[in-house]
mmCIF file of the C-alpha atoms, coordinates in Angstrom:
data_MODEL
# 
_entry.id   MODEL 
# 
loop_
_atom_site.group_PDB 
_atom_site.id 
_atom_site.type_symbol 
_atom_site.label_atom_id 
_atom_site.label_alt_id 
_atom_site.label_comp_id 
_atom_site.label_asym_id 
_atom_site.label_entity_id 
_atom_site.label_seq_id 
_atom_site.pdbx_PDB_ins_code 
_atom_site.Cartn_x 
_atom_site.Cartn_y 
_atom_site.Cartn_z 
_atom_site.occupancy 
_atom_site.B_iso_or_equiv 
_atom_site.pdbx_formal_charge 
_atom_site.auth_seq_id 
_atom_site.auth_comp_id 
_atom_site.auth_asym_id 
_atom_site.auth_atom_id 
_atom_site.pdbx_PDB_model_num 
ATOM 1   C CA . MET A 1 1   ? 94.903  108.413 86.155  1.00 0.00 ? 1   MET A CA 1 
ATOM 2   C CA . ALA A 1 2   ? 98.228  108.973 87.825  1.00 0.00 ? 2   ALA A CA 1 
ATOM 3   C CA . ASP A 1 3   ? 100.123 110.990 90.419  1.00 0.00 ? 3   ASP A CA 1 
ATOM 4   C CA . GLN A 1 4   ? 97.981  112.307 93.245  1.00 0.00 ? 4   GLN A CA 1 
ATOM 5   C CA . ASP A 1 5   ? 99.156  115.191 95.390  1.00 0.00 ? 5   ASP A CA 1 
ATOM 6   C CA . SER A 1 6   ? 98.701  115.877 99.024  1.00 0.00 ? 6   SER A CA 1 
ATOM 7   C CA . GLY A 1 7   ? 97.059  119.251 98.328  1.00 0.00 ? 7   GLY A CA 1 
ATOM 8   C CA . THR A 1 8   ? 97.850  122.688 99.568  1.00 0.00 ? 8   THR A CA 1 
ATOM 9   C CA . GLY A 1 9   ? 96.175  124.927 102.015 1.00 0.00 ? 9   GLY A CA 1 
ATOM 10  C CA . SER A 1 10  ? 96.074  125.341 105.717 1.00 0.00 ? 10  SER A CA 1 
ATOM 11  C CA . GLU A 1 11  ? 93.911  123.752 108.344 1.00 0.00 ? 11  GLU A CA 1 
ATOM 12  C CA . SER A 1 12  ? 92.220  127.100 108.997 1.00 0.00 ? 12  SER A CA 1 
ATOM 13  C CA . ASP A 1 13  ? 90.843  127.386 105.470 1.00 0.00 ? 13  ASP A CA 1 
ATOM 14  C CA . GLY A 1 14  ? 89.942  123.715 105.129 1.00 0.00 ? 14  GLY A CA 1 
ATOM 15  C CA . GLY A 1 15  ? 92.750  123.222 102.613 1.00 0.00 ? 15  GLY A CA 1 
ATOM 16  C CA . LEU A 1 16  ? 91.084  125.532 100.096 1.00 0.00 ? 16  LEU A CA 1 
ATOM 17  C CA . GLU A 1 17  ? 93.801  128.178 99.946  1.00 0.00 ? 17  GLU A CA 1 
ATOM 18  C CA . GLY A 1 18  ? 95.437  128.182 96.535  1.00 0.00 ? 18  GLY A CA 1 
ATOM 19  C CA . GLY A 1 19  ? 98.413  130.148 95.384  1.00 0.00 ? 19  GLY A CA 1 
ATOM 20  C CA . HIS A 1 20  ? 101.636 129.774 93.537  1.00 0.00 ? 20  HIS A CA 1 
ATOM 21  C CA . GLY A 1 21  ? 105.028 128.697 94.683  1.00 0.00 ? 21  GLY A CA 1 
ATOM 22  C CA . GLU A 1 22  ? 106.625 125.404 93.865  1.00 0.00 ? 22  GLU A CA 1 
ATOM 23  C CA . CYS A 1 23  ? 104.116 123.423 91.828  1.00 0.00 ? 23  CYS A CA 1 
ATOM 24  C CA . PRO A 1 24  ? 103.009 120.259 93.611  1.00 0.00 ? 24  PRO A CA 1 
ATOM 25  C CA . PRO A 1 25  ? 102.336 117.074 91.657  1.00 0.00 ? 25  PRO A CA 1 
ATOM 26  C CA . HIS A 1 26  ? 98.767  116.469 90.579  1.00 0.00 ? 26  HIS A CA 1 
ATOM 27  C CA . GLN A 1 27  ? 96.685  113.874 88.777  1.00 0.00 ? 27  GLN A CA 1 
ATOM 28  C CA . HIS A 1 28  ? 96.744  113.859 85.009  1.00 0.00 ? 28  HIS A CA 1 
ATOM 29  C CA . TYR A 1 29  ? 93.331  113.157 83.544  1.00 0.00 ? 29  TYR A CA 1 
ATOM 30  C CA . THR A 1 30  ? 92.446  111.764 80.119  1.00 0.00 ? 30  THR A CA 1 
ATOM 31  C CA . CYS A 1 31  ? 89.276  111.708 78.040  1.00 0.00 ? 31  CYS A CA 1 
ATOM 32  C CA . ASP A 1 32  ? 88.521  108.323 79.620  1.00 0.00 ? 32  ASP A CA 1 
ATOM 33  C CA . ASP A 1 33  ? 88.227  110.203 82.939  1.00 0.00 ? 33  ASP A CA 1 
ATOM 34  C CA . ALA A 1 34  ? 85.899  112.875 81.521  1.00 0.00 ? 34  ALA A CA 1 
ATOM 35  C CA . THR A 1 35  ? 82.690  111.091 82.462  1.00 0.00 ? 35  THR A CA 1 
ATOM 36  C CA . GLU A 1 36  ? 83.750  109.330 85.634  1.00 0.00 ? 36  GLU A CA 1 
ATOM 37  C CA . PRO A 1 37  ? 81.080  109.331 88.356  1.00 0.00 ? 37  PRO A CA 1 
ATOM 38  C CA . VAL A 1 38  ? 82.540  111.258 91.253  1.00 0.00 ? 38  VAL A CA 1 
ATOM 39  C CA . CYS A 1 39  ? 79.663  112.447 93.432  1.00 0.00 ? 39  CYS A CA 1 
ATOM 40  C CA . ALA A 1 40  ? 79.092  109.203 95.334  1.00 0.00 ? 40  ALA A CA 1 
ATOM 41  C CA . LYS A 1 41  ? 82.184  109.815 97.461  1.00 0.00 ? 41  LYS A CA 1 
ATOM 42  C CA . TYR A 1 42  ? 80.741  112.979 99.049  1.00 0.00 ? 42  TYR A CA 1 
ATOM 43  C CA . GLU A 1 43  ? 78.352  113.283 101.981 1.00 0.00 ? 43  GLU A CA 1 
ATOM 44  C CA . CYS A 1 44  ? 76.734  116.596 101.129 1.00 0.00 ? 44  CYS A CA 1 
ATOM 45  C CA . GLU A 1 45  ? 75.199  117.115 104.557 1.00 0.00 ? 45  GLU A CA 1 
ATOM 46  C CA . SER A 1 46  ? 78.648  117.174 106.185 1.00 0.00 ? 46  SER A CA 1 
ATOM 47  C CA . ASP A 1 47  ? 81.058  117.773 103.262 1.00 0.00 ? 47  ASP A CA 1 
ATOM 48  C CA . ILE A 1 48  ? 79.340  120.747 101.633 1.00 0.00 ? 48  ILE A CA 1 
ATOM 49  C CA . VAL A 1 49  ? 81.525  123.463 100.156 1.00 0.00 ? 49  VAL A CA 1 
ATOM 50  C CA . TYR A 1 50  ? 79.947  126.820 99.416  1.00 0.00 ? 50  TYR A CA 1 
ATOM 51  C CA . GLY A 1 51  ? 80.882  128.913 96.419  1.00 0.00 ? 51  GLY A CA 1 
ATOM 52  C CA . ASP A 1 52  ? 82.136  131.753 98.583  1.00 0.00 ? 52  ASP A CA 1 
ATOM 53  C CA . GLN A 1 53  ? 84.772  129.349 99.997  1.00 0.00 ? 53  GLN A CA 1 
ATOM 54  C CA . LEU A 1 54  ? 86.015  128.747 96.454  1.00 0.00 ? 54  LEU A CA 1 
ATOM 55  C CA . ASP A 1 55  ? 87.059  132.380 96.198  1.00 0.00 ? 55  ASP A CA 1 
ATOM 56  C CA . ASN A 1 56  ? 90.157  131.160 98.098  1.00 0.00 ? 56  ASN A CA 1 
ATOM 57  C CA . ILE A 1 57  ? 90.926  129.131 94.968  1.00 0.00 ? 57  ILE A CA 1 
ATOM 58  C CA . TRP A 1 58  ? 89.950  131.634 92.265  1.00 0.00 ? 58  TRP A CA 1 
ATOM 59  C CA . THR A 1 59  ? 91.662  134.698 93.745  1.00 0.00 ? 59  THR A CA 1 
ATOM 60  C CA . PRO A 1 60  ? 95.280  133.465 93.953  1.00 0.00 ? 60  PRO A CA 1 
ATOM 61  C CA . ASN A 1 61  ? 95.135  131.136 90.943  1.00 0.00 ? 61  ASN A CA 1 
ATOM 62  C CA . CYS A 1 62  ? 92.845  132.701 88.369  1.00 0.00 ? 62  CYS A CA 1 
ATOM 63  C CA . VAL A 1 63  ? 92.253  136.415 88.901  1.00 0.00 ? 63  VAL A CA 1 
ATOM 64  C CA . ASP A 1 64  ? 95.559  138.282 88.663  1.00 0.00 ? 64  ASP A CA 1 
ATOM 65  C CA . GLY A 1 65  ? 96.042  139.389 85.059  1.00 0.00 ? 65  GLY A CA 1 
ATOM 66  C CA . CYS A 1 66  ? 93.518  136.956 83.655  1.00 0.00 ? 66  CYS A CA 1 
ATOM 67  C CA . HIS A 1 67  ? 89.968  136.715 85.007  1.00 0.00 ? 67  HIS A CA 1 
ATOM 68  C CA . GLU A 1 68  ? 89.480  140.339 86.073  1.00 0.00 ? 68  GLU A CA 1 
ATOM 69  C CA . PRO A 1 69  ? 88.587  143.590 84.288  1.00 0.00 ? 69  PRO A CA 1 
ATOM 70  C CA . GLY A 1 70  ? 91.424  144.425 81.921  1.00 0.00 ? 70  GLY A CA 1 
ATOM 71  C CA . GLY A 1 71  ? 92.823  140.887 82.196  1.00 0.00 ? 71  GLY A CA 1 
ATOM 72  C CA . GLN A 1 72  ? 93.475  138.502 79.350  1.00 0.00 ? 72  GLN A CA 1 
ATOM 73  C CA . TRP A 1 73  ? 90.183  136.676 79.993  1.00 0.00 ? 73  TRP A CA 1 
ATOM 74  C CA . ALA A 1 74  ? 88.145  139.572 81.393  1.00 0.00 ? 74  ALA A CA 1 
ATOM 75  C CA . ASP A 1 75  ? 84.876  138.184 79.988  1.00 0.00 ? 75  ASP A CA 1 
ATOM 76  C CA . LEU A 1 76  ? 84.901  135.648 82.833  1.00 0.00 ? 76  LEU A CA 1 
ATOM 77  C CA . ASP A 1 77  ? 85.391  137.730 85.975  1.00 0.00 ? 77  ASP A CA 1 
ATOM 78  C CA . LEU A 1 78  ? 86.428  135.516 88.891  1.00 0.00 ? 78  LEU A CA 1 
ATOM 79  C CA . ARG A 1 79  ? 86.951  138.230 91.478  1.00 0.00 ? 79  ARG A CA 1 
ATOM 80  C CA . ALA A 1 80  ? 85.150  137.503 94.745  1.00 0.00 ? 80  ALA A CA 1 
ATOM 81  C CA . PRO A 1 81  ? 82.320  136.696 94.990  1.00 0.00 ? 81  PRO A CA 1 
ATOM 82  C CA . ALA A 1 82  ? 82.635  134.741 91.759  1.00 0.00 ? 82  ALA A CA 1 
ATOM 83  C CA . SER A 1 83  ? 80.882  131.420 92.139  1.00 0.00 ? 83  SER A CA 1 
ATOM 84  C CA . ALA A 1 84  ? 77.275  132.592 91.757  1.00 0.00 ? 84  ALA A CA 1 
ATOM 85  C CA . GLY A 1 85  ? 78.188  134.029 88.347  1.00 0.00 ? 85  GLY A CA 1 
ATOM 86  C CA . LEU A 1 86  ? 79.389  130.633 87.142  1.00 0.00 ? 86  LEU A CA 1 
ATOM 87  C CA . ILE A 1 87  ? 76.166  128.698 87.763  1.00 0.00 ? 87  ILE A CA 1 
ATOM 88  C CA . ASN A 1 88  ? 74.063  127.980 84.660  1.00 0.00 ? 88  ASN A CA 1 
ATOM 89  C CA . GLN A 1 89  ? 76.113  130.418 82.565  1.00 0.00 ? 89  GLN A CA 1 
ATOM 90  C CA . PRO A 1 90  ? 76.984  129.176 79.078  1.00 0.00 ? 90  PRO A CA 1 
ATOM 91  C CA . SER A 1 91  ? 80.607  128.539 78.263  1.00 0.00 ? 91  SER A CA 1 
ATOM 92  C CA . ALA A 1 92  ? 82.018  130.754 75.524  1.00 0.00 ? 92  ALA A CA 1 
ATOM 93  C CA . GLN A 1 93  ? 84.251  127.872 74.377  1.00 0.00 ? 93  GLN A CA 1 
ATOM 94  C CA . THR A 1 94  ? 81.684  125.107 73.886  1.00 0.00 ? 94  THR A CA 1 
ATOM 95  C CA . GLY A 1 95  ? 78.013  125.094 73.077  1.00 0.00 ? 95  GLY A CA 1 
ATOM 96  C CA . LEU A 1 96  ? 77.566  121.764 74.812  1.00 0.00 ? 96  LEU A CA 1 
ATOM 97  C CA . MET A 1 97  ? 77.494  122.830 78.467  1.00 0.00 ? 97  MET A CA 1 
ATOM 98  C CA . ASN A 1 98  ? 77.365  125.608 81.025  1.00 0.00 ? 98  ASN A CA 1 
ATOM 99  C CA . LEU A 1 99  ? 80.347  126.698 83.109  1.00 0.00 ? 99  LEU A CA 1 
ATOM 100 C CA . VAL A 1 100 ? 78.718  125.041 86.125  1.00 0.00 ? 100 VAL A CA 1 
ATOM 101 C CA . ASP A 1 101 ? 75.577  122.996 85.657  1.00 0.00 ? 101 ASP A CA 1 
ATOM 102 C CA . GLY A 1 102 ? 73.438  123.818 88.669  1.00 0.00 ? 102 GLY A CA 1 
ATOM 103 C CA . VAL A 1 103 ? 70.632  121.535 87.515  1.00 0.00 ? 103 VAL A CA 1 
ATOM 104 C CA . THR A 1 104 ? 72.180  118.076 87.198  1.00 0.00 ? 104 THR A CA 1 
ATOM 105 C CA . THR A 1 105 ? 74.864  118.658 89.869  1.00 0.00 ? 105 THR A CA 1 
ATOM 106 C CA . LEU A 1 106 ? 77.130  116.396 87.825  1.00 0.00 ? 106 LEU A CA 1 
ATOM 107 C CA . PRO A 1 107 ? 80.663  117.744 87.483  1.00 0.00 ? 107 PRO A CA 1 
ATOM 108 C CA . SER A 1 108 ? 80.976  116.001 84.107  1.00 0.00 ? 108 SER A CA 1 
ATOM 109 C CA . GLN A 1 109 ? 78.258  118.372 82.840  1.00 0.00 ? 109 GLN A CA 1 
ATOM 110 C CA . SER A 1 110 ? 80.168  121.482 83.990  1.00 0.00 ? 110 SER A CA 1 
ATOM 111 C CA . TYR A 1 111 ? 82.747  123.011 81.650  1.00 0.00 ? 111 TYR A CA 1 
ATOM 112 C CA . LEU A 1 112 ? 84.680  124.542 84.556  1.00 0.00 ? 112 LEU A CA 1 
ATOM 113 C CA . TRP A 1 113 ? 85.355  121.062 85.979  1.00 0.00 ? 113 TRP A CA 1 
ATOM 114 C CA . HIS A 1 114 ? 86.715  119.942 82.629  1.00 0.00 ? 114 HIS A CA 1 
ATOM 115 C CA . LYS A 1 115 ? 88.907  123.054 82.244  1.00 0.00 ? 115 LYS A CA 1 
ATOM 116 C CA . LEU A 1 116 ? 90.476  122.419 85.646  1.00 0.00 ? 116 LEU A CA 1 
ATOM 117 C CA . ARG A 1 117 ? 91.095  118.745 84.878  1.00 0.00 ? 117 ARG A CA 1 
ATOM 118 C CA . GLY A 1 118 ? 92.292  119.263 81.295  1.00 0.00 ? 118 GLY A CA 1 
ATOM 119 C CA . THR A 1 119 ? 89.500  117.170 79.754  1.00 0.00 ? 119 THR A CA 1 
ATOM 120 C CA . HIS A 1 120 ? 87.805  120.189 78.142  1.00 0.00 ? 120 HIS A CA 1 
ATOM 121 C CA . THR A 1 121 ? 88.999  119.348 74.609  1.00 0.00 ? 121 THR A CA 1 
ATOM 122 C CA . CYS A 1 122 ? 87.685  115.774 74.585  1.00 0.00 ? 122 CYS A CA 1 
ATOM 123 C CA . PRO A 1 123 ? 85.765  115.457 71.302  1.00 0.00 ? 123 PRO A CA 1 
ATOM 124 C CA . ASP A 1 124 ? 82.090  114.477 71.444  1.00 0.00 ? 124 ASP A CA 1 
ATOM 125 C CA . LEU A 1 125 ? 82.070  114.762 75.247  1.00 0.00 ? 125 LEU A CA 1 
ATOM 126 C CA . VAL A 1 126 ? 82.962  118.373 75.879  1.00 0.00 ? 126 VAL A CA 1 
ATOM 127 C CA . GLY A 1 127 ? 84.199  119.901 72.625  1.00 0.00 ? 127 GLY A CA 1 
ATOM 128 C CA . GLY A 1 128 ? 85.918  122.831 74.293  1.00 0.00 ? 128 GLY A CA 1 
ATOM 129 C CA . ALA A 1 129 ? 88.986  124.788 73.327  1.00 0.00 ? 129 ALA A CA 1 
ATOM 130 C CA . GLY A 1 130 ? 92.001  126.507 74.755  1.00 0.00 ? 130 GLY A CA 1 
ATOM 131 C CA . LEU A 1 131 ? 94.341  125.511 77.531  1.00 0.00 ? 131 LEU A CA 1 
ATOM 132 C CA . GLN A 1 132 ? 93.786  123.718 80.818  1.00 0.00 ? 132 GLN A CA 1 
ATOM 133 C CA . MET A 1 133 ? 93.258  126.210 83.615  1.00 0.00 ? 133 MET A CA 1 
ATOM 134 C CA . PRO A 1 134 ? 94.944  127.757 85.425  1.00 0.00 ? 134 PRO A CA 1 
ATOM 135 C CA . ALA A 1 135 ? 97.073  128.845 82.511  1.00 0.00 ? 135 ALA A CA 1 
ATOM 136 C CA . PRO A 1 136 ? 100.466 127.199 81.994  1.00 0.00 ? 136 PRO A CA 1 
ATOM 137 C CA . GLU A 1 137 ? 102.386 130.134 83.497  1.00 0.00 ? 137 GLU A CA 1 
ATOM 138 C CA . GLY A 1 138 ? 101.034 129.130 86.897  1.00 0.00 ? 138 GLY A CA 1 
ATOM 139 C CA . CYS A 1 139 ? 100.639 125.825 88.680  1.00 0.00 ? 139 CYS A CA 1 
ATOM 140 C CA . GLN A 1 140 ? 97.735  123.564 87.891  1.00 0.00 ? 140 GLN A CA 1 
ATOM 141 C CA . LEU A 1 141 ? 95.357  123.204 90.800  1.00 0.00 ? 141 LEU A CA 1 
ATOM 142 C CA . THR A 1 142 ? 96.107  120.409 93.210  1.00 0.00 ? 142 THR A CA 1 
ATOM 143 C CA . ASP A 1 143 ? 93.782  117.439 93.379  1.00 0.00 ? 143 ASP A CA 1 
ATOM 144 C CA . THR A 1 144 ? 92.547  118.721 96.738  1.00 0.00 ? 144 THR A CA 1 
ATOM 145 C CA . LEU A 1 145 ? 91.465  122.027 95.182  1.00 0.00 ? 145 LEU A CA 1 
ATOM 146 C CA . ILE A 1 146 ? 89.872  120.367 92.144  1.00 0.00 ? 146 ILE A CA 1 
ATOM 147 C CA . GLU A 1 147 ? 87.990  118.049 94.504  1.00 0.00 ? 147 GLU A CA 1 
ATOM 148 C CA . ALA A 1 148 ? 86.696  121.077 96.419  1.00 0.00 ? 148 ALA A CA 1 
ATOM 149 C CA . VAL A 1 149 ? 85.205  122.439 93.174  1.00 0.00 ? 149 VAL A CA 1 
ATOM 150 C CA . GLU A 1 150 ? 83.888  118.974 92.348  1.00 0.00 ? 150 GLU A CA 1 
ATOM 151 C CA . ARG A 1 151 ? 82.302  118.624 95.811  1.00 0.00 ? 151 ARG A CA 1 
ATOM 152 C CA . TRP A 1 152 ? 80.719  122.088 95.430  1.00 0.00 ? 152 TRP A CA 1 
ATOM 153 C CA . ILE A 1 153 ? 79.086  121.030 92.150  1.00 0.00 ? 153 ILE A CA 1 
ATOM 154 C CA . CYS A 1 154 ? 78.011  117.595 93.455  1.00 0.00 ? 154 CYS A CA 1 
ATOM 155 C CA . CYS A 1 155 ? 76.415  119.150 96.535  1.00 0.00 ? 155 CYS A CA 1 
ATOM 156 C CA . GLY A 1 156 ? 74.299  121.625 94.574  1.00 0.00 ? 156 GLY A CA 1 
ATOM 157 C CA . ALA A 1 157 ? 76.671  124.472 93.607  1.00 0.00 ? 157 ALA A CA 1 
ATOM 158 C CA . CYS A 1 158 ? 75.382  126.693 96.394  1.00 0.00 ? 158 CYS A CA 1 
ATOM 159 C CA . PRO A 1 159 ? 76.910  130.195 96.247  1.00 0.00 ? 159 PRO A CA 1 
ATOM 160 C CA . SER A 1 160 ? 76.787  130.790 100.020 1.00 0.00 ? 160 SER A CA 1 
ATOM 161 C CA . PRO A 1 161 ? 75.105  129.371 103.139 1.00 0.00 ? 161 PRO A CA 1 
ATOM 162 C CA . GLU A 1 162 ? 72.714  132.331 103.165 1.00 0.00 ? 162 GLU A CA 1 
ATOM 163 C CA . GLU A 1 163 ? 71.463  131.494 99.674  1.00 0.00 ? 163 GLU A CA 1 
ATOM 164 C CA . CYS A 1 164 ? 70.683  127.813 100.219 1.00 0.00 ? 164 CYS A CA 1 
ATOM 165 C CA . GLN A 1 165 ? 68.595  125.742 102.525 1.00 0.00 ? 165 GLN A CA 1 
ATOM 166 C CA . PRO A 1 166 ? 70.440  122.907 104.291 1.00 0.00 ? 166 PRO A CA 1 
# 
């Protein structure tokens, strides 16, 4: 792995605000990184991210013109509230995994995690297709934003505080 960024976002949103502008540097992942164990670094009691917080990532980076009705990828609607609709839903691009695996809570078993990291086309591991997301016309997500999605999956992929027990 290489090049880590400092992330984007403000203190008020916990660094989860996405958006375009000048593209910051980010890590470049390979198929060797596709199965790395990542959950041990999170304390889910204190570090939990809820799916409704991730709407701050999806809305500015994924929705406009793509993941919305009438968009290029309208079959995966990421308008808020989006995260609950990702859990245990099969990926249309690979028969090997769901978009977010809410059972194992392992990011490596969630196609969304691989699409964000660019490891979705790794043969025998993921077997996906298409481009890394967000699409090349925009900036790739910063490591901070990808880690927020990763932390959400590791800590149980809870859509909102109201829907999960602490």
